[in-house]
PDB file of C-alpha atoms in Angstrom:
ATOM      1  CA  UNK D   1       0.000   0.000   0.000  1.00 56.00           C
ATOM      2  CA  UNK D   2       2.999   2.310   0.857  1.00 59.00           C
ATOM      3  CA  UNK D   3       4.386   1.520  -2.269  1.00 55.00           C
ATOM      4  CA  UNK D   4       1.403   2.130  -4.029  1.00 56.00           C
ATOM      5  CA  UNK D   5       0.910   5.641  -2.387  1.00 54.00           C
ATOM      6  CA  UNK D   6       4.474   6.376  -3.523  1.00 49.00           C
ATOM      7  CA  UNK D   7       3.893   5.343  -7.085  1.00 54.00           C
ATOM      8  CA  UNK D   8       1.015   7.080  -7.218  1.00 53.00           C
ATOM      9  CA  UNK D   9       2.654  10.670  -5.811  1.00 55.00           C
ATOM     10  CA  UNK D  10       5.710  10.179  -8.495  1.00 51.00           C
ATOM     11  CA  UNK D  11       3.272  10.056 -11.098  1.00 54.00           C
ATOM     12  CA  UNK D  12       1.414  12.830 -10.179  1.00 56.00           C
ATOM     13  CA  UNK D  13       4.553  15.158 -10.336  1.00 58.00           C
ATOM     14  CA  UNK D  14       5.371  13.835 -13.611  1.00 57.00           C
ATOM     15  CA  UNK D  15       1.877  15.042 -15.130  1.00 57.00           C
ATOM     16  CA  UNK D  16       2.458  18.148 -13.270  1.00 63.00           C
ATOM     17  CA  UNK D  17       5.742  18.436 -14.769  1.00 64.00           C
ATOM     18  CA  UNK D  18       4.134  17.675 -18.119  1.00 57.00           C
ATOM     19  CA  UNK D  19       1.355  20.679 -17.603  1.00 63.00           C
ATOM     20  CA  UNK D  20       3.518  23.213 -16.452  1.00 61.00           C
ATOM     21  CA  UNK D  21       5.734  22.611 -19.656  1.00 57.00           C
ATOM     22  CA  UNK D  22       2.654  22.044 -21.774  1.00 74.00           C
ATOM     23  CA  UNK D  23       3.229  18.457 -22.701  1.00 85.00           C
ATOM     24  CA  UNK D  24       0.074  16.412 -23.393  1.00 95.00           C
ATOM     25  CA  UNK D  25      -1.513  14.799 -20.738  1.00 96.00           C
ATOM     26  CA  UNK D  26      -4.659  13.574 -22.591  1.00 97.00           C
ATOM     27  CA  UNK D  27      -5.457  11.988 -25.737  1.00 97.00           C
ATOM     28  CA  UNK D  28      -8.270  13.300 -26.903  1.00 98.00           C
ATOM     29  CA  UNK D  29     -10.459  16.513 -25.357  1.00 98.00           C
ATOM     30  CA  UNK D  30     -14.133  17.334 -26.582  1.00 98.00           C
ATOM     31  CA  UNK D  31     -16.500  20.575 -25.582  1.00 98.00           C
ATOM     32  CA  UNK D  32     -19.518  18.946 -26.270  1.00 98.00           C
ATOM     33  CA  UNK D  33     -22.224  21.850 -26.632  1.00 98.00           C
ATOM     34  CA  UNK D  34     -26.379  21.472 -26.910  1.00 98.00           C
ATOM     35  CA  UNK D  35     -29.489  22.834 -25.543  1.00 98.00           C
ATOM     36  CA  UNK D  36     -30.907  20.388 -23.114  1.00 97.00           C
ATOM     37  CA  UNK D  37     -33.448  17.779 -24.817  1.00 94.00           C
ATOM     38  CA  UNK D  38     -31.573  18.085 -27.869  1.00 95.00           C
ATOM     39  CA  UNK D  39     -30.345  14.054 -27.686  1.00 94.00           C
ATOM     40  CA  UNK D  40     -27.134  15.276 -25.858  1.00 95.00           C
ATOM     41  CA  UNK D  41     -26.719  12.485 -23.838  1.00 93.00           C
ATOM     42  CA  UNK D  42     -27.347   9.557 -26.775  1.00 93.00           C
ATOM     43  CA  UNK D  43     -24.833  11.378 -28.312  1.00 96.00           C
ATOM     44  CA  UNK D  44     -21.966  11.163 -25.556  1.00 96.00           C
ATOM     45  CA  UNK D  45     -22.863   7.713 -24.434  1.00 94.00           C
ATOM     46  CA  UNK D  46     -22.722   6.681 -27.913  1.00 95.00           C
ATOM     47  CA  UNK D  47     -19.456   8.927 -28.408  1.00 96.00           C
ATOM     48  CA  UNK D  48     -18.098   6.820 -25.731  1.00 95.00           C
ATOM     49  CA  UNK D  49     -19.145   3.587 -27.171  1.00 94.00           C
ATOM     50  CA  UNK D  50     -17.283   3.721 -30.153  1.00 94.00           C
ATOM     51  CA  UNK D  51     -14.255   3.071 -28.786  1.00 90.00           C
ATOM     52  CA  UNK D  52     -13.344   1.000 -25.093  1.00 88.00           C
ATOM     53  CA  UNK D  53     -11.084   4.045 -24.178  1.00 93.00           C
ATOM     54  CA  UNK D  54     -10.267   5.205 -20.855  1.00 96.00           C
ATOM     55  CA  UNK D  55     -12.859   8.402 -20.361  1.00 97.00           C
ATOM     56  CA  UNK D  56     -13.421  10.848 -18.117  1.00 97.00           C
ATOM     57  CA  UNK D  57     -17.053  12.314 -18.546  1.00 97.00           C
ATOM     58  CA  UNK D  58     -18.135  15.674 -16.461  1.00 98.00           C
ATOM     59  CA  UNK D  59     -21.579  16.837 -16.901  1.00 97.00           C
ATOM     60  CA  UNK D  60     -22.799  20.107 -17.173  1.00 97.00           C
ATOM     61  CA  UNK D  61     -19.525  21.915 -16.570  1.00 98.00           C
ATOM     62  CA  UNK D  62     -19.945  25.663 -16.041  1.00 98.00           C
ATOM     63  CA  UNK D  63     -17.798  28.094 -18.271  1.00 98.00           C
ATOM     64  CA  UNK D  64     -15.653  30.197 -16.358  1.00 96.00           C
ATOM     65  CA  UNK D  65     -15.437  27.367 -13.642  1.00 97.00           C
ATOM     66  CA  UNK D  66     -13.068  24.777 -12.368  1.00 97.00           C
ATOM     67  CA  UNK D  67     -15.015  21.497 -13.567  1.00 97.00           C
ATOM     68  CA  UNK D  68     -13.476  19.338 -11.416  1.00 97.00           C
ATOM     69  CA  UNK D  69     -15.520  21.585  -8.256  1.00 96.00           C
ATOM     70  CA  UNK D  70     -18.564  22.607 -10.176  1.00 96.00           C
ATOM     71  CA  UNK D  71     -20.487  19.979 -12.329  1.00 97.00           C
ATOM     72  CA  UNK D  72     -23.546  18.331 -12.691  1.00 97.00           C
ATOM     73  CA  UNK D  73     -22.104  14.869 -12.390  1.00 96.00           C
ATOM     74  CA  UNK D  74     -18.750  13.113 -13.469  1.00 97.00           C
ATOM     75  CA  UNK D  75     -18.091   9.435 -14.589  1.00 96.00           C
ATOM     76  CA  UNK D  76     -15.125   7.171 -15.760  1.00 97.00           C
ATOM     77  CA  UNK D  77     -16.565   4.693 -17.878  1.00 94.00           C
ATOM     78  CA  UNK D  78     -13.790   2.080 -19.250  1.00 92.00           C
ATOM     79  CA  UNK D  79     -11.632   2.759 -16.441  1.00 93.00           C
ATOM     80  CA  UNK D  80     -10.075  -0.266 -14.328  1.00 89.00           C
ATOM     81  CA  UNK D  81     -10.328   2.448 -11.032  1.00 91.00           C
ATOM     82  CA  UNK D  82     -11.887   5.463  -9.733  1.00 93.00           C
ATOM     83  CA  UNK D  83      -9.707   7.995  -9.747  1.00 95.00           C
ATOM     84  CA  UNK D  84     -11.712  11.019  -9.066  1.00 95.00           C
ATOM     85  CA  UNK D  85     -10.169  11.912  -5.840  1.00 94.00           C
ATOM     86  CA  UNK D  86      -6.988  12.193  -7.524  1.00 95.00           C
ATOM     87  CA  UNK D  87      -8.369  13.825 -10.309  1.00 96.00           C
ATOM     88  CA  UNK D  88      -9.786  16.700  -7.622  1.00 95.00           C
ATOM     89  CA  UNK D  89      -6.562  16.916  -5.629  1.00 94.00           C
ATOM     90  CA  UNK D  90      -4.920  18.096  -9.372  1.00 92.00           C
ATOM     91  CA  UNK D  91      -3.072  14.808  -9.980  1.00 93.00           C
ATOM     92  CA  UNK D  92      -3.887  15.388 -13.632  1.00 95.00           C
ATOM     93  CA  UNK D  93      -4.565  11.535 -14.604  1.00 95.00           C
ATOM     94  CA  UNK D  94      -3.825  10.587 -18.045  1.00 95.00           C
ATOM     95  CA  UNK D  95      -7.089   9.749 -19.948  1.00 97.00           C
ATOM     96  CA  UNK D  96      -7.564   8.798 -23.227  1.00 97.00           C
ATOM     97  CA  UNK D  97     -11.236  10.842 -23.561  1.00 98.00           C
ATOM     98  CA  UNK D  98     -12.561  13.873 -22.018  1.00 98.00           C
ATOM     99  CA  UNK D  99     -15.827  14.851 -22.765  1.00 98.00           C
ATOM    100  CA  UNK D 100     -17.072  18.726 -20.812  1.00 98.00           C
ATOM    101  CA  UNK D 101     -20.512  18.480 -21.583  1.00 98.00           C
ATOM    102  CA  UNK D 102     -21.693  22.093 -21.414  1.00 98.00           C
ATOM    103  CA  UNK D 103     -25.587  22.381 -21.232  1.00 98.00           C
ATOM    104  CA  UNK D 104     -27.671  25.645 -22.208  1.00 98.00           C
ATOM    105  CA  UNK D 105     -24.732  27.696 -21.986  1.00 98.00           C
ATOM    106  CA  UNK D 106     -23.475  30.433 -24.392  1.00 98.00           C
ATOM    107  CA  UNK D 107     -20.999  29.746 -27.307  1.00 98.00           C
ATOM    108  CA  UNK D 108     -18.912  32.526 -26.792  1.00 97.00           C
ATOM    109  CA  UNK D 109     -18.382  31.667 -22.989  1.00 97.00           C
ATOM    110  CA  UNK D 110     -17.949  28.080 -23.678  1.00 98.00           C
ATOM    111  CA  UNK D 111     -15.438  29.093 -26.411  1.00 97.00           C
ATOM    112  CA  UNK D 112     -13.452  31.310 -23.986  1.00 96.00           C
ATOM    113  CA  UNK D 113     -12.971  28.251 -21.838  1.00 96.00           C
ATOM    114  CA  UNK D 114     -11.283  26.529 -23.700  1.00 94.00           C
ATOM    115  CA  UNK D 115      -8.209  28.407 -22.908  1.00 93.00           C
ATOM    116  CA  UNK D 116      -8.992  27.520 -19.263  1.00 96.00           C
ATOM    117  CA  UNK D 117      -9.507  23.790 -19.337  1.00 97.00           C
ATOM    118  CA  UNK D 118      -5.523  22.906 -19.545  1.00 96.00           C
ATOM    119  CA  UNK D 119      -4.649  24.165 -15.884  1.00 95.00           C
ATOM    120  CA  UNK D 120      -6.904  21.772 -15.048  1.00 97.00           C
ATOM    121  CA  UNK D 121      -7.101  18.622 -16.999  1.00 97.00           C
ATOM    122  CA  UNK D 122      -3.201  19.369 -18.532  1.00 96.00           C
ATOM    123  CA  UNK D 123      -3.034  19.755 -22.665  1.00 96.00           C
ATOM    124  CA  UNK D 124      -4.540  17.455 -24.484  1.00 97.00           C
ATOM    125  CA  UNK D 125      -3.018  15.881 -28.093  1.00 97.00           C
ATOM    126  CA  UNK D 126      -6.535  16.518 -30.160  1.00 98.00           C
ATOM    127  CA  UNK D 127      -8.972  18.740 -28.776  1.00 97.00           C
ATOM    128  CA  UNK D 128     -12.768  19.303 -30.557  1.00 98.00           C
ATOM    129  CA  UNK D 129     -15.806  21.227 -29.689  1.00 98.00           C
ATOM    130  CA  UNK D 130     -19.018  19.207 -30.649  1.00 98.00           C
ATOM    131  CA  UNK D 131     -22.118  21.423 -31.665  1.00 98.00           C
ATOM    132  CA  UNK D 132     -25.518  18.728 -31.308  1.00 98.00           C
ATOM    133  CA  UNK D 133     -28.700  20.342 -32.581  1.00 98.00           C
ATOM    134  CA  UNK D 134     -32.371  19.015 -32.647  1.00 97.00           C
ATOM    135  CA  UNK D 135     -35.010  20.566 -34.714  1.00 97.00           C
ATOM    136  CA  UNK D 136     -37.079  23.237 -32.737  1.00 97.00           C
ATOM    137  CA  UNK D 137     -40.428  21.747 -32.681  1.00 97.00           C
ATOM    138  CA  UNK D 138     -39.100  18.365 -30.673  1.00 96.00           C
ATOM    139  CA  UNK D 139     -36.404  20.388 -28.705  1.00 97.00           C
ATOM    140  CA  UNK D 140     -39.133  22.625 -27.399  1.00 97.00           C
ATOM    141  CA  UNK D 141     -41.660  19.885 -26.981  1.00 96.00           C
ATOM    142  CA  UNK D 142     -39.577  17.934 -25.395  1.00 94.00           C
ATOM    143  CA  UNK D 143     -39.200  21.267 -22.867  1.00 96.00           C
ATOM    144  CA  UNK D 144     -43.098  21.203 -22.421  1.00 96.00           C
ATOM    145  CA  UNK D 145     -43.433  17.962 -21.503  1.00 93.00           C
ATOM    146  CA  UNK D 146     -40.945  18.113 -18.674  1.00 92.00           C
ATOM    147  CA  UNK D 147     -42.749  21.077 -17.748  1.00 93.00           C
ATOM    148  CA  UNK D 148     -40.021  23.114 -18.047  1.00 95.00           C
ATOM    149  CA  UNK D 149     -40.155  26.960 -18.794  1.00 94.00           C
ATOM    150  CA  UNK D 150     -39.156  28.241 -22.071  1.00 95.00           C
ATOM    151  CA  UNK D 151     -37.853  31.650 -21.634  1.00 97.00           C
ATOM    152  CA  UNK D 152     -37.227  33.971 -24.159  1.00 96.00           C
ATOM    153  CA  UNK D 153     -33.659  33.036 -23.492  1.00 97.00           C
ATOM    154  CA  UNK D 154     -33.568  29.365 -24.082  1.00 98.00           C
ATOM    155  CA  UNK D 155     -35.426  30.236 -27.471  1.00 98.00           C
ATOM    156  CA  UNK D 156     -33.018  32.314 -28.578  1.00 98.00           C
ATOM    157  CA  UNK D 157     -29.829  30.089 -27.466  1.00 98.00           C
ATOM    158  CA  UNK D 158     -31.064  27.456 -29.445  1.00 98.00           C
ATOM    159  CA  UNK D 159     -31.697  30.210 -32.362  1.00 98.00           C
ATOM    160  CA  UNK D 160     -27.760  30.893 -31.506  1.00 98.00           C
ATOM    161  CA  UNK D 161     -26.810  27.230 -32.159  1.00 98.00           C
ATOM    162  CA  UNK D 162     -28.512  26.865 -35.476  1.00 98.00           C
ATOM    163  CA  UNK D 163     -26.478  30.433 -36.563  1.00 98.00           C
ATOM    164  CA  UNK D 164     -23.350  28.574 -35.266  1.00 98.00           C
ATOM    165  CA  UNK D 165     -24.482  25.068 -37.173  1.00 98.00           C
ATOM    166  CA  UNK D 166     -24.859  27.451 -40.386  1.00 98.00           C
ATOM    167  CA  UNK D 167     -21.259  29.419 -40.652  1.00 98.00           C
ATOM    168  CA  UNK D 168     -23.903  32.813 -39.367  1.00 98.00           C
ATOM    169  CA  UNK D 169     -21.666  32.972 -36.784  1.00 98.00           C
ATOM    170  CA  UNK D 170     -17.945  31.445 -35.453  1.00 98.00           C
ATOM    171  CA  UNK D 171     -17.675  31.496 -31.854  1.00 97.00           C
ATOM    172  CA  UNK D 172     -16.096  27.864 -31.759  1.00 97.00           C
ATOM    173  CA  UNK D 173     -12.483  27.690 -33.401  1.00 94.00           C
ATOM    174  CA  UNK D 174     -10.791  24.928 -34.476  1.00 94.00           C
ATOM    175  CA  UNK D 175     -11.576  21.285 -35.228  1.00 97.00           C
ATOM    176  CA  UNK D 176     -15.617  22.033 -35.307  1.00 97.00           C
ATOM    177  CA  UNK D 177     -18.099  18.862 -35.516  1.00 98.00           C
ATOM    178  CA  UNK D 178     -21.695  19.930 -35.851  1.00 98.00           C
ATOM    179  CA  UNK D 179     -24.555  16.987 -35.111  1.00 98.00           C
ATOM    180  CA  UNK D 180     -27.826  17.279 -36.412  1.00 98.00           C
ATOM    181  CA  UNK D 181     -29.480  15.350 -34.103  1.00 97.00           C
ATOM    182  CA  UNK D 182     -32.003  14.591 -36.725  1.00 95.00           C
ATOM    183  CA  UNK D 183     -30.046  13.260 -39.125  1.00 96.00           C
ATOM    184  CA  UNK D 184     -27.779  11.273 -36.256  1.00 96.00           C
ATOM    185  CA  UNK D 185     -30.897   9.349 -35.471  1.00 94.00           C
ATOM    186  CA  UNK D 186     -31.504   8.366 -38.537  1.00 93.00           C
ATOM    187  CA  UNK D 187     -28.227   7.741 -40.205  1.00 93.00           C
ATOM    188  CA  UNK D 188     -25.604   5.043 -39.532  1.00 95.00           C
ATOM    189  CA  UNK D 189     -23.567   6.437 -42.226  1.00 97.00           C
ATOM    190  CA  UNK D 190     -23.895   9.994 -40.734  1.00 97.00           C
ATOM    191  CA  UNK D 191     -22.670   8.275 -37.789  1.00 97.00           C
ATOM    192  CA  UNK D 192     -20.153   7.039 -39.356  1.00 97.00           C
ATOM    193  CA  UNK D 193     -18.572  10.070 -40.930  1.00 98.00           C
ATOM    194  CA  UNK D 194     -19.126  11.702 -36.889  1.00 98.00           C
ATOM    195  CA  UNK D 195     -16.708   8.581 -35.519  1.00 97.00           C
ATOM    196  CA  UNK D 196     -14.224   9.276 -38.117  1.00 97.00           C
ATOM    197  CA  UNK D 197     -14.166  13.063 -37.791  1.00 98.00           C
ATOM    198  CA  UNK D 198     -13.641  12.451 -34.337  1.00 98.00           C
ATOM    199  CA  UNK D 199     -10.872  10.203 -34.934  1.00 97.00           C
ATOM    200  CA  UNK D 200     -12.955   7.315 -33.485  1.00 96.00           C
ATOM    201  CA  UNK D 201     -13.206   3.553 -34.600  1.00 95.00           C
ATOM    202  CA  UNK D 202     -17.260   3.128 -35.543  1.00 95.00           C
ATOM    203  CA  UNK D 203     -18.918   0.665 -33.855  1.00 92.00           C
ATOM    204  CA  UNK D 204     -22.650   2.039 -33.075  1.00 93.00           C
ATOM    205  CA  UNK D 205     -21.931   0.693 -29.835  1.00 91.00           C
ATOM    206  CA  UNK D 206     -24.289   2.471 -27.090  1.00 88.00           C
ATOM    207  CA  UNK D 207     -26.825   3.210 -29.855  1.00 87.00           C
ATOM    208  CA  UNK D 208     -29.732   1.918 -28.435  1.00 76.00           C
ATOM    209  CA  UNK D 209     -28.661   3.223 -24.573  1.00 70.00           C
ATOM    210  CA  UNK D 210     -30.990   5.719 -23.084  1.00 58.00           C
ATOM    211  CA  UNK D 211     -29.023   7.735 -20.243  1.00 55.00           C
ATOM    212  CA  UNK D 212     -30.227   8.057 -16.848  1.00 50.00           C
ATOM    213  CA  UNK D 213     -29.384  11.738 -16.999  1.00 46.00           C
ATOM    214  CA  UNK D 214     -31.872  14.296 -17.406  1.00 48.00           C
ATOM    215  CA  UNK D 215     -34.019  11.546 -16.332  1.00 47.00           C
ATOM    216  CA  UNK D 216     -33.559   9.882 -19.811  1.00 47.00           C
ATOM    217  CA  UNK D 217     -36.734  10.602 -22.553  1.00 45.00           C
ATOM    218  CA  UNK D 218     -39.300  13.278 -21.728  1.00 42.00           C
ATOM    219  CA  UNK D 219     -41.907  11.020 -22.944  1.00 40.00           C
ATOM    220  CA  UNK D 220     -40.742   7.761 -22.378  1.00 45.00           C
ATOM    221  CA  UNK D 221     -37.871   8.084 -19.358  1.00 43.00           C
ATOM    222  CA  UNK D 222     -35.803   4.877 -19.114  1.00 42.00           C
ATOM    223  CA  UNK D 223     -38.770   2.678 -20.120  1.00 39.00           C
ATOM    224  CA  UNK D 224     -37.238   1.699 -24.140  1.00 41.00           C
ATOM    225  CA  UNK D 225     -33.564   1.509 -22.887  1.00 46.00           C
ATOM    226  CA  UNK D 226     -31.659  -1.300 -25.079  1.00 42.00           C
ATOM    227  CA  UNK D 227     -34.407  -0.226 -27.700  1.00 44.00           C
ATOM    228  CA  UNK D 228     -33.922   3.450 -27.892  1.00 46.00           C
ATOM    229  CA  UNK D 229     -34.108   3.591 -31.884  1.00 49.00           C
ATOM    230  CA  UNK D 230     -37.302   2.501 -31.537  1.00 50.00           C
ATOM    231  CA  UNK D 231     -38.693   5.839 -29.727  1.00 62.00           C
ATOM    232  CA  UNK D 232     -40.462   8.101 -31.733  1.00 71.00           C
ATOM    233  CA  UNK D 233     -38.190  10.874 -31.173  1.00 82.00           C
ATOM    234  CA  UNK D 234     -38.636  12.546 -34.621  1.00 89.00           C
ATOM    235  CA  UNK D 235     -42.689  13.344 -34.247  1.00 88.00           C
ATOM    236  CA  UNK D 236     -42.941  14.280 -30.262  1.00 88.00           C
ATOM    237  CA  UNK D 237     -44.177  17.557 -31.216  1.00 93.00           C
ATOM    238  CA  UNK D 238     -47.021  15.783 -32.957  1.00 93.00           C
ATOM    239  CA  UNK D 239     -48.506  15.727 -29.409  1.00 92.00           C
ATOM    240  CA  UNK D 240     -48.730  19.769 -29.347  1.00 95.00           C
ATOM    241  CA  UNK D 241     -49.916  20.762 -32.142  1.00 95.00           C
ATOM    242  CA  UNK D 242     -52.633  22.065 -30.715  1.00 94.00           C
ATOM    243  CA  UNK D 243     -51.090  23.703 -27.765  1.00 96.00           C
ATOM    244  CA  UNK D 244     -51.071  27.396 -27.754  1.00 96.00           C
ATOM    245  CA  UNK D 245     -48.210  27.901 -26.045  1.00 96.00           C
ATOM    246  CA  UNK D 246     -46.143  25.632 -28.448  1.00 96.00           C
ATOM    247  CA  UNK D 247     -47.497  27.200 -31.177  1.00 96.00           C
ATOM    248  CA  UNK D 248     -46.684  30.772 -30.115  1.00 97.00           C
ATOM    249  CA  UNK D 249     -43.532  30.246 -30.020  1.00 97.00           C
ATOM    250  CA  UNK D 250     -43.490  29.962 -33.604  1.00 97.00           C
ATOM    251  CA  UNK D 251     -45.961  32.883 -34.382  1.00 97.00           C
ATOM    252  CA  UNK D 252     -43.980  35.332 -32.999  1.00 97.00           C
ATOM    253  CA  UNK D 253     -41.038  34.674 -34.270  1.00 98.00           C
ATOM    254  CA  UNK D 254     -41.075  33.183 -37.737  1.00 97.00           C
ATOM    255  CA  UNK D 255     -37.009  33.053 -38.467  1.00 98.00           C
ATOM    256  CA  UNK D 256     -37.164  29.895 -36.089  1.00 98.00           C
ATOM    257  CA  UNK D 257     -39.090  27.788 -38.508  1.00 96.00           C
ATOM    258  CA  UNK D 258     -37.042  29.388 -41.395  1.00 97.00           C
ATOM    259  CA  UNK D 259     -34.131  28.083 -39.644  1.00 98.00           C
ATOM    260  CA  UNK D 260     -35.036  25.251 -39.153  1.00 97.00           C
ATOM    261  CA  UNK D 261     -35.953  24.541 -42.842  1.00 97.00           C
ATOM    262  CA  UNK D 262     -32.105  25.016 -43.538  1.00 97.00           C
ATOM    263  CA  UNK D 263     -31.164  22.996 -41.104  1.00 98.00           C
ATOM    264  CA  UNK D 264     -33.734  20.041 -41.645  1.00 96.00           C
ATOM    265  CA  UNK D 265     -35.219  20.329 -44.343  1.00 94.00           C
ATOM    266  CA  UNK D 266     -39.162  20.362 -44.862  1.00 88.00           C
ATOM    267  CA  UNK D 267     -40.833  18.729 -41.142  1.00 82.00           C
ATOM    268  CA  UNK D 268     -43.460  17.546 -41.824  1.00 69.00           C
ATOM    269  CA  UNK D 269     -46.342  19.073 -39.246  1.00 64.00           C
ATOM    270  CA  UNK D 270     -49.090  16.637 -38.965  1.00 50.00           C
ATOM    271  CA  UNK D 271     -49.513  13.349 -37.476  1.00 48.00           C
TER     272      UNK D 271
END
């Protein structure tokens, strides 16, 4: 156990060697970016599938914000130990995957943290911000039937995202990967191209997982998990098209729908 204890304390002041003198300490770092509802977490889990690599996943990080202290949740999937005390004493564990999953937060402050997040995971070798983005009338469905409150501001992030997804705007530098969650759904080959842009063998593995987080589906929770391809996630907004409040949203501001359109293509907006 000694010994251990002493391994363990040499190898933490090589990594912090390593930081301090910029030398990687990770393999592979992802920003992963969406508006809650929008299929964030099939995403990740199936990010994380695709490959049986050591990862260190921290939900809902807060820009600005040490994520190690601050989070919605953190988890080590493929590792062979726990190491999160380490991790919050600054040990700066090697790991082949981090994934920052930053939820309903702005691009331009998740962009400025990006600068941030080496004093306190150390440099990473490839580093990628991940843009997901579902089509309005299921995100904000989705919204309604968790009984959430869509504020003026939520509406306009996720009006944000779609000027990011179309070149509108350029908050994000670098190696860019936007996910129509649409399309992602759908697609194996889509999913494919995702994988390989993210330097990641393709498996599908995870694909039919439906994460606990967020309390998995608005309209079905956990209850299709192993079967999640088979949940009608493409027509939830069927269910309010008669809402007025849904429909509002649309009324009063028609450049969502127009957006949309480029993004998706025609939706088609009856049952």
């Amino acid at each position: 156990m000694i010994l251990n204890k002493l391994t363990y304390n040499a190898g933490t002041a090589a990594r912090v060697v390593r930081a301090k003198l910029s030398f990687p300490v990770n393999k592979k770092m992802i920003q992963f970016c969406g508006i809650q509802r929008s299929g964030n977490h099939a995403v990740i889990n199936w990010i994380i599938g695709q490959e049986s690599s050591k990862t260190c996943f921290i939900n809902g990080v807060f820009p600005g914000e040490n994520p190690w202290h601050k989070n919605w949740g953190i988890s080590y999937p493929n590792y062979p130990y726990w190491p999160k005390t380490r991790d919050l004493a600054g040990a700066f564990v090697s790991k082949d995957l981090v994934i920052c999953s930053y939820e309903n937060r702005e691009l331009k402050k998740i962009a400025k943290d990006r600068k941030l997040l080496p004093k306190y995971f150390g440099n990473s070798t490839e580093n990628y911000s991940v843009i997901i983005i579902r089509d309005p009338y299921n995100t904000f469905a989705s919204w309604l039937q968790k009984n959430w409150q869509l504020t003026t501001e939520i509406i306009q992030l996720w009006k944000d995202y779609a000027y990011e997804y179309l070149g509108k705007t350029n908050y994000l530098k670098g190696k860019k990967i936007f996910v129509s969650f649409n399309q992602w759904f759908l697609d194996s080959n889509y999913r494919k191209k995702i994988a390989e842009s993210l330097g990641l063998d393709f498996s599908d593995k995870n694909l039919n997982y439906v994460s606990f987080h967020g309390g998995g589906s608005s309209f079905d929770e956990q209850s299709l998990n192993r079967q999640a391809q088979e949940m009608n996630v493409l027509n939830r907004f069927h269910n309010y098209l008669e809402d007025a409040q849904f429909l509002q949203i649309f009324e009063k501001d028609p450049e969502i729908g127009k957006l949309s359109a480029e993004i998706f293509g025609s939706i088609e907006r009856s049952p």
